[in-house]
Coordinates of C-alpha atoms and ligand atoms in Angstrom, one line a residue:
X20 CA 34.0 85.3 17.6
X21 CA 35.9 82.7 15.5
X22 CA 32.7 82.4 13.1
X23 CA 35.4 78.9 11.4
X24 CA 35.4 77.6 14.6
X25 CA 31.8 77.9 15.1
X26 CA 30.4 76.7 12.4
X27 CA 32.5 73.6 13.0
X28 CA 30.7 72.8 16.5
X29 CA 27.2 73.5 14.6
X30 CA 28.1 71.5 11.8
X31 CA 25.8 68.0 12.2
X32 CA 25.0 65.3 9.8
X33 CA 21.8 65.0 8.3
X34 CA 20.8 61.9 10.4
X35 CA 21.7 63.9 13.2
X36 CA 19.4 67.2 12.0
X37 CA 16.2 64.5 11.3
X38 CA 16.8 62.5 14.3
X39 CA 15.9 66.1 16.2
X40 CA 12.2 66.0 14.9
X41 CA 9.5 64.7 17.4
X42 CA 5.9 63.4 16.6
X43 CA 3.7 66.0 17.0
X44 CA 5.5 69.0 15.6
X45 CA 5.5 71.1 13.0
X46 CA 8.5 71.6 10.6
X47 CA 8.3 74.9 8.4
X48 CA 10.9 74.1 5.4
X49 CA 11.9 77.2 2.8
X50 CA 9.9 77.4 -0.2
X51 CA 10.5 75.7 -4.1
X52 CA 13.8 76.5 -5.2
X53 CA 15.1 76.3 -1.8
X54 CA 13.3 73.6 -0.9
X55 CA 16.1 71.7 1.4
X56 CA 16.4 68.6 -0.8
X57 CA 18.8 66.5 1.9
X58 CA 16.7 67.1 5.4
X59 CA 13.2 66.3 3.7
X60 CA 14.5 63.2 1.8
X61 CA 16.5 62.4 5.3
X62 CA 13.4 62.1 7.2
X63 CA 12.4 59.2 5.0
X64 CA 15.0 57.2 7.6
X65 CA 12.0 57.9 10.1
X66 CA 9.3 57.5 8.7
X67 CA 8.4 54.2 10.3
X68 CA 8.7 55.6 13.7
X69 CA 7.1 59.6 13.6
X70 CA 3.0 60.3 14.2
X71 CA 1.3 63.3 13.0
X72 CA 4.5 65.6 11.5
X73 CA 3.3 68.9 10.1
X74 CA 5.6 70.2 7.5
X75 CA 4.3 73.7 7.1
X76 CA 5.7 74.2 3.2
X77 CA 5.0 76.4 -0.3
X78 CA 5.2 75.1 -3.5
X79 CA 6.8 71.6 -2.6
X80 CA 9.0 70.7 -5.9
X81 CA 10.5 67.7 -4.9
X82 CA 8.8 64.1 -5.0
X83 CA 9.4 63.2 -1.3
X84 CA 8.4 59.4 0.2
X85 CA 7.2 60.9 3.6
X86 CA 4.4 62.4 1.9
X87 CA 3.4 59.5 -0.3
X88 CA -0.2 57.9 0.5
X89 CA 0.5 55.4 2.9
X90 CA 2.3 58.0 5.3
X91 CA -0.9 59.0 6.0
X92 CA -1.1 60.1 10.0
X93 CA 2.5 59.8 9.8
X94 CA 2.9 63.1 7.8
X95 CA 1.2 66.0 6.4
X96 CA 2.1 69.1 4.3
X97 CA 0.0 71.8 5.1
X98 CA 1.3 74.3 2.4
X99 CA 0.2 77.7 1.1
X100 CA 0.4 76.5 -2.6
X101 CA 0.5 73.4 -3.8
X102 CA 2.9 72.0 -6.2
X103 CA 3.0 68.9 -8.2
X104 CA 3.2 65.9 -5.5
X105 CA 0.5 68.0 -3.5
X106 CA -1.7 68.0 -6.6
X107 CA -1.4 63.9 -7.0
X108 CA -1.1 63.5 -3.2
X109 CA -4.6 65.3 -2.3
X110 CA -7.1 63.0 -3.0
X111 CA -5.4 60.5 -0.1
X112 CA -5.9 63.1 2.5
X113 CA -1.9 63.8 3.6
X114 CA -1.7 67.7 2.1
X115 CA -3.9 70.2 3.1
X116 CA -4.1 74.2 1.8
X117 CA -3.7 77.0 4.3
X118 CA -5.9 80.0 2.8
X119 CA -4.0 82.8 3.1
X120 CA -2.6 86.2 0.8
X121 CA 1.2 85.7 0.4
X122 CA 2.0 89.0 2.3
X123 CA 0.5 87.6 5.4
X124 CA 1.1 83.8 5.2
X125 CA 4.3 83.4 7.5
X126 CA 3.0 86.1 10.3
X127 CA -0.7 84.3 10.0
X128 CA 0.7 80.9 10.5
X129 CA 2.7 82.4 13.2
X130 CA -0.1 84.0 15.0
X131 CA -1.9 80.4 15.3
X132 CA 0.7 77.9 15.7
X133 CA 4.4 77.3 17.1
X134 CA 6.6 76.3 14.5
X135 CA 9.1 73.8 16.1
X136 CA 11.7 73.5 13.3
X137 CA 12.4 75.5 10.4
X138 CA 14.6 74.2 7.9
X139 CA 16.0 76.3 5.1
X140 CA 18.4 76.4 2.7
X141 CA 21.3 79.3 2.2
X142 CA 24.7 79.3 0.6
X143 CA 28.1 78.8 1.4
X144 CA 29.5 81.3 4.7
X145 CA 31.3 84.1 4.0
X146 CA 34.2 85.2 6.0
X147 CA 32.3 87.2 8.3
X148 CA 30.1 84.4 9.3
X149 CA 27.0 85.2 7.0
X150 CA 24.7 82.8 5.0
X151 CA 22.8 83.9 1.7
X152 CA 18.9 82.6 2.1
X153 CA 19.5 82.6 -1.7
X154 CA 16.3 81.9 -3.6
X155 CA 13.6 82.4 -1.1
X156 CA 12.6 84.9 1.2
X157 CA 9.0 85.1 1.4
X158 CA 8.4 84.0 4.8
X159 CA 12.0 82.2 5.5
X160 CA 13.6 85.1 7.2
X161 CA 10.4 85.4 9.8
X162 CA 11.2 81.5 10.4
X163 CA 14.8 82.1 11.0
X164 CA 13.5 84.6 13.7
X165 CA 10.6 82.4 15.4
X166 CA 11.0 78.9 15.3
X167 CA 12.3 77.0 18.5
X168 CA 15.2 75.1 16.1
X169 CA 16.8 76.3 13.4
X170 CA 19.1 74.3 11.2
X171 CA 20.3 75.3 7.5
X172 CA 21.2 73.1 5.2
X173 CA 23.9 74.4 3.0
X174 CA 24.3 74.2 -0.3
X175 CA 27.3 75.3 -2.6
X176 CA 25.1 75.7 -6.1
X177 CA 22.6 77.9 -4.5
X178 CA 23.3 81.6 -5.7
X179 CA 24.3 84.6 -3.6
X180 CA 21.2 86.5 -3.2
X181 CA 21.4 90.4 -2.1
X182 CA 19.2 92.6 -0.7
X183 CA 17.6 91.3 3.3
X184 CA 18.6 88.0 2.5
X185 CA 21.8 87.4 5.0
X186 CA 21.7 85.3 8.4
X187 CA 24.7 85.2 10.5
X188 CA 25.7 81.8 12.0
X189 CA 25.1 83.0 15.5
X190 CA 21.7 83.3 14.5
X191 CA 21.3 80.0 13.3
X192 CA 21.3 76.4 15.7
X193 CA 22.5 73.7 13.2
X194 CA 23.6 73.0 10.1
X195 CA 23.9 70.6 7.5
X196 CA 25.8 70.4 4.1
X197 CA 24.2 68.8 0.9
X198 CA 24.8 69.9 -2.7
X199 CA 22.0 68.8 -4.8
X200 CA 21.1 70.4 -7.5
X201 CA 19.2 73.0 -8.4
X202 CA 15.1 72.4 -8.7
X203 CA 13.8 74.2 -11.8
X204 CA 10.7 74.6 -14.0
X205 CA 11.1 74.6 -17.8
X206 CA 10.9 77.9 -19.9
X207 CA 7.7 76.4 -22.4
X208 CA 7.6 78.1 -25.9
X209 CA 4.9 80.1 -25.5
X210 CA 1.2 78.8 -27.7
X211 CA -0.2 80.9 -30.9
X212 CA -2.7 82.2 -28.5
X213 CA -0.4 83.2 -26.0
X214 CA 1.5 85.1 -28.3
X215 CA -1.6 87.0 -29.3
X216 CA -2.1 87.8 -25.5
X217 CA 1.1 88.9 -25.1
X218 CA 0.8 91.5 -28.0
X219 CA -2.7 93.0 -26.2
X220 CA -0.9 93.1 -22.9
X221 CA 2.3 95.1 -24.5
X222 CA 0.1 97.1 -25.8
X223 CA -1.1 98.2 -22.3
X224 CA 2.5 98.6 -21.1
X225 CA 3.5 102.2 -21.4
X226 CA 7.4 102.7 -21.2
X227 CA 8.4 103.6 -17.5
X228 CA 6.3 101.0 -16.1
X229 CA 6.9 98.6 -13.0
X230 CA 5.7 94.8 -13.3
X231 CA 4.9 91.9 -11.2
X232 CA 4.8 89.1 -13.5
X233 CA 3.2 86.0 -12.2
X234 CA 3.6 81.9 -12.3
X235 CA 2.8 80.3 -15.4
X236 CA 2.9 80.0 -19.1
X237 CA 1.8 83.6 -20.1
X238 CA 3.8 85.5 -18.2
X239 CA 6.9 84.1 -19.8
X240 CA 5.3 84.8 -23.1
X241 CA 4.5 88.1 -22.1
X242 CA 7.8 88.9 -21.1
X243 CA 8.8 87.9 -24.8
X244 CA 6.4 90.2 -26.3
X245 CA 8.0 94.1 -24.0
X246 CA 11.1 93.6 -26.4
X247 CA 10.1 97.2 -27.7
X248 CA 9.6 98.7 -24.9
X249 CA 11.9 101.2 -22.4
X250 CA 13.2 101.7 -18.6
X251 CA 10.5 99.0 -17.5
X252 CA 11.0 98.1 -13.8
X253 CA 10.6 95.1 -11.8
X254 CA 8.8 94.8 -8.5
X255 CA 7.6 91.1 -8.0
X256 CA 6.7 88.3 -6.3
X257 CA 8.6 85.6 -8.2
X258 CA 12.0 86.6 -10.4
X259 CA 11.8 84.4 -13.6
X260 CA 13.7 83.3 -16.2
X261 CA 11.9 85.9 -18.9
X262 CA 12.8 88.6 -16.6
X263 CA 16.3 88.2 -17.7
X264 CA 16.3 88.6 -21.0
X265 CA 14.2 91.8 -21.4
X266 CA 17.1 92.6 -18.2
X267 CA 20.0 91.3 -21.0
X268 CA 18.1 93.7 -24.0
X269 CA 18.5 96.5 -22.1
X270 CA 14.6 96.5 -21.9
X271 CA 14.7 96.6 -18.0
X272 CA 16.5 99.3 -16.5
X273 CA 14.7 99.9 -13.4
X274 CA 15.4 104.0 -14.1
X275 CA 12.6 105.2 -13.4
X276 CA 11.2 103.3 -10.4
X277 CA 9.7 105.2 -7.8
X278 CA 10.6 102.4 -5.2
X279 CA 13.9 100.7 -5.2
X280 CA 15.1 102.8 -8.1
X281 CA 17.3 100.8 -10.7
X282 CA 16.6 97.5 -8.7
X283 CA 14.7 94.6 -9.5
X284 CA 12.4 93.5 -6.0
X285 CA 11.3 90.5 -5.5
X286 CA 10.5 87.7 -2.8
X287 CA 11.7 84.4 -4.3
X288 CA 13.2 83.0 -7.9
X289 CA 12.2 80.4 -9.8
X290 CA 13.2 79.3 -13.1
X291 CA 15.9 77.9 -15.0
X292 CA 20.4 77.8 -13.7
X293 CA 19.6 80.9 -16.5
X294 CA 17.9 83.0 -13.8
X295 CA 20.3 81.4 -11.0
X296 CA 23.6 82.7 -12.2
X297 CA 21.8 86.1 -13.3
X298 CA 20.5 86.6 -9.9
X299 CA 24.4 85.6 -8.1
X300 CA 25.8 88.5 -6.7
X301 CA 23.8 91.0 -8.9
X302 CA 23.6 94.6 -7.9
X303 CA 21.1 94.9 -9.7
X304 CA 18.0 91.9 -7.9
X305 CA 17.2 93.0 -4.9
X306 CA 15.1 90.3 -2.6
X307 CA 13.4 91.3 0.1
X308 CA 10.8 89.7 2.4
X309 CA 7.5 88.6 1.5
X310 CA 5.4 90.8 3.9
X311 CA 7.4 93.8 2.1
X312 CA 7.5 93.2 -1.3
X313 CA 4.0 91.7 -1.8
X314 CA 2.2 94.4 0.8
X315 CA -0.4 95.9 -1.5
X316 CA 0.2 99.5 0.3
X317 CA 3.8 99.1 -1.2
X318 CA 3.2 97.7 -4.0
X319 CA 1.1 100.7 -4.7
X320 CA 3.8 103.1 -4.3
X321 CA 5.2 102.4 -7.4
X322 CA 4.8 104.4 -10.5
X323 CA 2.8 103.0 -13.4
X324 CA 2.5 99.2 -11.6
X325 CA 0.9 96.9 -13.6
X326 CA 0.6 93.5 -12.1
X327 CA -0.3 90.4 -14.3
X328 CA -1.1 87.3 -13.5
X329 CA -2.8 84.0 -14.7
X330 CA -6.1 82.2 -14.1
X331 CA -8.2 78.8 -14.3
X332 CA -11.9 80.7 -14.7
X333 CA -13.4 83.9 -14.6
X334 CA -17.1 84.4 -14.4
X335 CA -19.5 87.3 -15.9
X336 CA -19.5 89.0 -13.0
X337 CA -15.7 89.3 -12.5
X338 CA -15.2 86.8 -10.0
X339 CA -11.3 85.2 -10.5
X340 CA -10.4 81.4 -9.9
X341 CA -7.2 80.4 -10.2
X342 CA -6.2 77.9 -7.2
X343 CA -8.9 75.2 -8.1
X344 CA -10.3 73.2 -10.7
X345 CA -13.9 72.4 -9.1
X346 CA -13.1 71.1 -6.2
X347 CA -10.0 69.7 -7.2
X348 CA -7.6 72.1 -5.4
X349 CA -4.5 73.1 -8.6
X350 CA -2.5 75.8 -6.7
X351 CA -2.8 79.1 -4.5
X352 CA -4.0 82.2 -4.4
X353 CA -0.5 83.2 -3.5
X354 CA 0.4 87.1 -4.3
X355 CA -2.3 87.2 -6.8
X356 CA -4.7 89.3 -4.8
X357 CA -2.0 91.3 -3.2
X358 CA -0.4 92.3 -6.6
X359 CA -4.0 92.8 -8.5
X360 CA -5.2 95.1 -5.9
X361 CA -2.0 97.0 -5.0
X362 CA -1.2 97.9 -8.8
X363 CA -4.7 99.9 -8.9
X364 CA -3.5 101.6 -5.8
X365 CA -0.5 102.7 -7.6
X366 CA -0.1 106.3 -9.9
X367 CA -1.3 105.1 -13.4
X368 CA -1.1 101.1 -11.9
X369 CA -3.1 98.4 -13.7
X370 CA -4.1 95.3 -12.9
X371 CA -4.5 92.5 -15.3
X372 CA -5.6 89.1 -15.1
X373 CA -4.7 87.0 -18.0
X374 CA -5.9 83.3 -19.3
X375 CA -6.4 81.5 -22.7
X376 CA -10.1 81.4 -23.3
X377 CA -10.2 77.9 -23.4
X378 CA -8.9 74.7 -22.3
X379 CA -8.0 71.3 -23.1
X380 CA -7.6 71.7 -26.1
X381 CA -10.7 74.2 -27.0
X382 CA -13.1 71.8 -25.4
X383 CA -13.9 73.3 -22.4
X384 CA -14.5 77.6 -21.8
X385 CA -12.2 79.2 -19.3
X386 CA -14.9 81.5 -19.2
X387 CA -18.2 80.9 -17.4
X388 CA -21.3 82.1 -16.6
X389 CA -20.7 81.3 -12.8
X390 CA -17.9 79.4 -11.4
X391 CA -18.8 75.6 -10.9
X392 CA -19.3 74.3 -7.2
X393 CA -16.0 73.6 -5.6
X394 CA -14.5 76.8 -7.2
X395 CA -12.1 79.4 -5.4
X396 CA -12.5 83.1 -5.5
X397 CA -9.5 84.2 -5.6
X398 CA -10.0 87.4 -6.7
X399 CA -13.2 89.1 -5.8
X400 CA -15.3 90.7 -8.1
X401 CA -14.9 93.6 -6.5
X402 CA -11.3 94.2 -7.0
X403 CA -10.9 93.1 -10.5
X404 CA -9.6 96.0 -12.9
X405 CA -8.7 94.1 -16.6
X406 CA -9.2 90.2 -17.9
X407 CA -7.4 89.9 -20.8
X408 CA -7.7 86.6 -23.5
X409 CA -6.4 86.1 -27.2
X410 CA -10.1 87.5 -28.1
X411 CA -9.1 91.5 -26.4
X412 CA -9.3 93.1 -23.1
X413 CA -12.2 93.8 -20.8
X414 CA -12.0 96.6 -18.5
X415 CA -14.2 96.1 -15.2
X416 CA -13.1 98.1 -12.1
X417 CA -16.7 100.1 -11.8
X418 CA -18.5 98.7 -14.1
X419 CA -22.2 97.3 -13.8
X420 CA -22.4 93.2 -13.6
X421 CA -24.8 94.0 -16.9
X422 CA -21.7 96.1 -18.6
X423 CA -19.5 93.8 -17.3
X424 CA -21.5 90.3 -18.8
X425 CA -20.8 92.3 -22.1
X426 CA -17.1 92.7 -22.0
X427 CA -16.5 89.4 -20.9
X428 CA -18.9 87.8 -23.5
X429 CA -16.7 89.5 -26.1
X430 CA -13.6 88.0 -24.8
X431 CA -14.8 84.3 -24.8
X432 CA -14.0 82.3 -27.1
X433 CA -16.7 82.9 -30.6
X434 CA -17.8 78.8 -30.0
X435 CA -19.0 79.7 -26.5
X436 CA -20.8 83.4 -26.4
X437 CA -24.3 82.2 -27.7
X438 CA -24.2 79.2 -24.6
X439 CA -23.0 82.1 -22.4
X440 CA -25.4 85.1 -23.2
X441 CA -28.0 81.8 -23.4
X442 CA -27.1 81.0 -20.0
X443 CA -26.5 84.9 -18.9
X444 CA -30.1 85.5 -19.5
X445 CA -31.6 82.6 -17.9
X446 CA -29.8 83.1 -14.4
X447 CA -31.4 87.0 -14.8
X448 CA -27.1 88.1 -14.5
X449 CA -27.8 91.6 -15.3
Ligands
COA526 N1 -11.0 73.8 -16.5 C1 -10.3 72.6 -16.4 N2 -9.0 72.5 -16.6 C2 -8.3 73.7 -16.8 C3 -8.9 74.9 -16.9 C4 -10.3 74.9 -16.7 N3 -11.0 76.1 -16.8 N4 -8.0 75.8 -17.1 C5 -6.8 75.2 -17.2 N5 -7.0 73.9 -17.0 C6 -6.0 72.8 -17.0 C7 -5.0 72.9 -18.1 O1 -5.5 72.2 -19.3 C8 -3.8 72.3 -17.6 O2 -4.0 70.9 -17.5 P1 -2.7 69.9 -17.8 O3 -1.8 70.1 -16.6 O4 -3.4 68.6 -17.8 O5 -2.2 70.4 -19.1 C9 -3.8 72.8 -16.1 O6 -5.2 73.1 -15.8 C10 -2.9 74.0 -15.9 O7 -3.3 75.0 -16.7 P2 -2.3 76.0 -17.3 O8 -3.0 77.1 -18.0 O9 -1.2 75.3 -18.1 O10 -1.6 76.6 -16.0 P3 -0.3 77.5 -15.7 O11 0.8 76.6 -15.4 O12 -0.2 78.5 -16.8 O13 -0.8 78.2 -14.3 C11 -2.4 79.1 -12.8 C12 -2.0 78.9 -14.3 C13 -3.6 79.9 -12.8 C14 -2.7 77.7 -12.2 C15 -1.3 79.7 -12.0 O14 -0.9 80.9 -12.6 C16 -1.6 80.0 -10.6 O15 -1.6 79.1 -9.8 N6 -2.0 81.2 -10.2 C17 -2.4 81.6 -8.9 C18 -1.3 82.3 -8.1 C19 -0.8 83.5 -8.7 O16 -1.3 84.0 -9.7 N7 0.1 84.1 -8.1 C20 0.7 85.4 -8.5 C21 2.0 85.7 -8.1 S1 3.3 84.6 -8.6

């Protein structure tokens, strides 16, 4: 097969790709960082004449016209996490949330409904015909596989990922070329208090240890705070930018993984061009597919895993929210559960869940006597084994909701305990 000559006869336009979409379908595009940029700004050119497009999406980075409010019944995102747009765009009714643990979204979704289209985003072809899916694979090689239509849209400044993340041209239907550039999120300087939490959480991190490391400020700062430590491994949902420095120090080595030894595993990257050139070509980041990496069974086979992630609320009891703000719907449960849970499965695992004690600006108490109406569980009281603020750690897993209104008490923040053991006491939480 002359895999040049090929890829010139699958080679279309972008008007061409987005003229192939019919009301009534549903469109699955690849996730954030590989978000294709050209094909989902393209389809603005039809937006006047398509009814009731699903794109089926996670973590939307890009501010995209088809989506704005008066595309309503033209256009919705059903997404497993939202992202910035989705956040501003809820409240018109064109994004909805699909429940779901990140290990099972793509074979869930696949279960229920036929995707039509997927669209994703790889890099250049190699001279054997193969595509890099580059920064995402959490669900995007399952698309490649299922959906009736399958175009890539290729883009030179996306890096060359290793690990499962190859697709051969034959494999493929269409493709498109567009070279924007990269989305990323900042790297914040981490607060006073998130400094503080870093220094408990280090504390907990013996040397030889494997971490997931989850979205948002914290982890970033806690990945500034393991400088000390030795042979840490990686084994996450989401590669980031602080990943790469304690990788750089010498502080990640990967030696002595029980999984994947002297590789870093995860599912998707997101971050700064940083963590985009580190991750090109780089025997040592491994991606592999969501279903694989964030599988609590696996995750659980690693030595010493501790997986730590962020939150909105936690309650006396235990219970985690970290998708919604009331009813206002912020994010996802994403790996959360999947990474908690499979890190107590694992030899001498941990799981962590991490927030500042309070919010905007100290007015408000992350920590609450029970989670307001509207709230998200999304991790169960049940399976909670540490919550960790800038006021110490409280340990959980089998502890009494009496013991437990104790240790969390004593991590709130000192303005809010009386109001909480106040409020403890009169809803007989013991
Ligand atoms: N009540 C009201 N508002 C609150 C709040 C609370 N209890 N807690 C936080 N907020 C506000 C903050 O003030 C901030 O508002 P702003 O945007 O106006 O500044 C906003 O909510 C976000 O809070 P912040 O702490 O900055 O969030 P973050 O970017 O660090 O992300 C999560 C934290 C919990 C939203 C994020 O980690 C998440 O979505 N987690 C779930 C998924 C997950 O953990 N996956 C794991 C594998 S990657």
């Amino acid at each position: 097969m002359d895999v040049r000559e090929l890829y010139k006869r699958k080679h279309i336009s972008i008007e061409e790709a987005v003229n192939m979409v019919q009301s009534n379908q549903k469109v699955c595009t690849a996730m954030a960082a590989s978000e294709p940029q050209g094909l989902l700004k393209g389809l603005e050119g039809r937006k006047d004449e398509l009814e009731n497009v699903s794109l089926v999406s996670c973590l939307m980075m890009g501010d995209y016209d088809i989506l704005k409010p008066e595309m309503k019944g033209r256009f919705i995102n059903e997404t497993w996490f939202y992202g910035p747009g989705d956040r501003a765009n809820h409240p018109h009714g064109n994004v909805t949330y699909i429940p779901n643990n990140l290990h099972e979204a793509g074979k869930k979704k696949l279960a229920n409904d036929k995707i039509n289209i997927f669209w994703g985003t790889a890099s250049p072809m190699d001279k054997r015909g193969f595509f890099s899916l580059s920064l995402g694979l959490t669900y995007e090689k399952m698309m490649v596989e299922e959906a009736d239509l399958v175009i890539l849209e290729i883009n030179e400044n996306l890096p060359w990922t290793l690990g499962d993340t190859h697709v051969h041209i034959s494999e493929i239907d269409y493709l498109v070329e567009h070279n924007a550039p990269l989305l990323e999120i900042p790297v914040v300087e981490p607060q006073a208090e998130e400094r503080i939490i870093g220094n408990y959480i280090a504390d907990m991190i013996e040397d030889g240890s494997t971490l997931q490391l989850g979205i948002g400020g914290i982890p970033n700062a806690i990945a500034q705070s393991l400088t000390g430590k030795k042979d840490l491994g990686i084994h996450t949902e989401m590669f980031t930018d602080g990943m790469v420095d304690l990788f750089d120090a010498g502080v990640i080595t990967g030696r002595r993984k029980s999984l994947w030894r002297g590789k870093m595993v995860g599912t998707f990257a997101l971050g700064t061009k940083k963590l985009y050139d580190f991750i090109d070509r780089n025997l040592a980041v491994e991606f592999q597919q969501g279903n694989i990496v964030n599988d609590p069974c696996i995750i659980g086979r690693n030595y010493k895993m501790v997986s730590i992630n962020t939150a909105l609320q936690v309650d006396l009891t235990g219970q985690v929210c970290s998708e919604a703000i009331g009813n206002r719907h912020y994010s996802g449960t994403g790996g959360q559960a999947d990474t908690h849970r499979g890190a107590q499965r694992s030899e001498g695992g941990k799981g962590i869940i991490t927030l500042r004690s309070t919010a905007k600006r100290g007015e408000i108490s992350t920590i609450v006597a029970q989670l307001p109406a509207g709230a998200k569980v999304t991790l169960g009281r049940n399976d909670i084994d540490y919550v960790v603020t800038e006021y110490g750690i409280a340990h959980l897993k089998g502890r009494s909701v009496r013991d437990r209104v104790e240790a969390i008490i004593n991590i709130a923040h000192p303005d809010y305990r009386s109001e909480l053991r106040a409020e403890a006491e009169r809803i007989q939480l013991w």
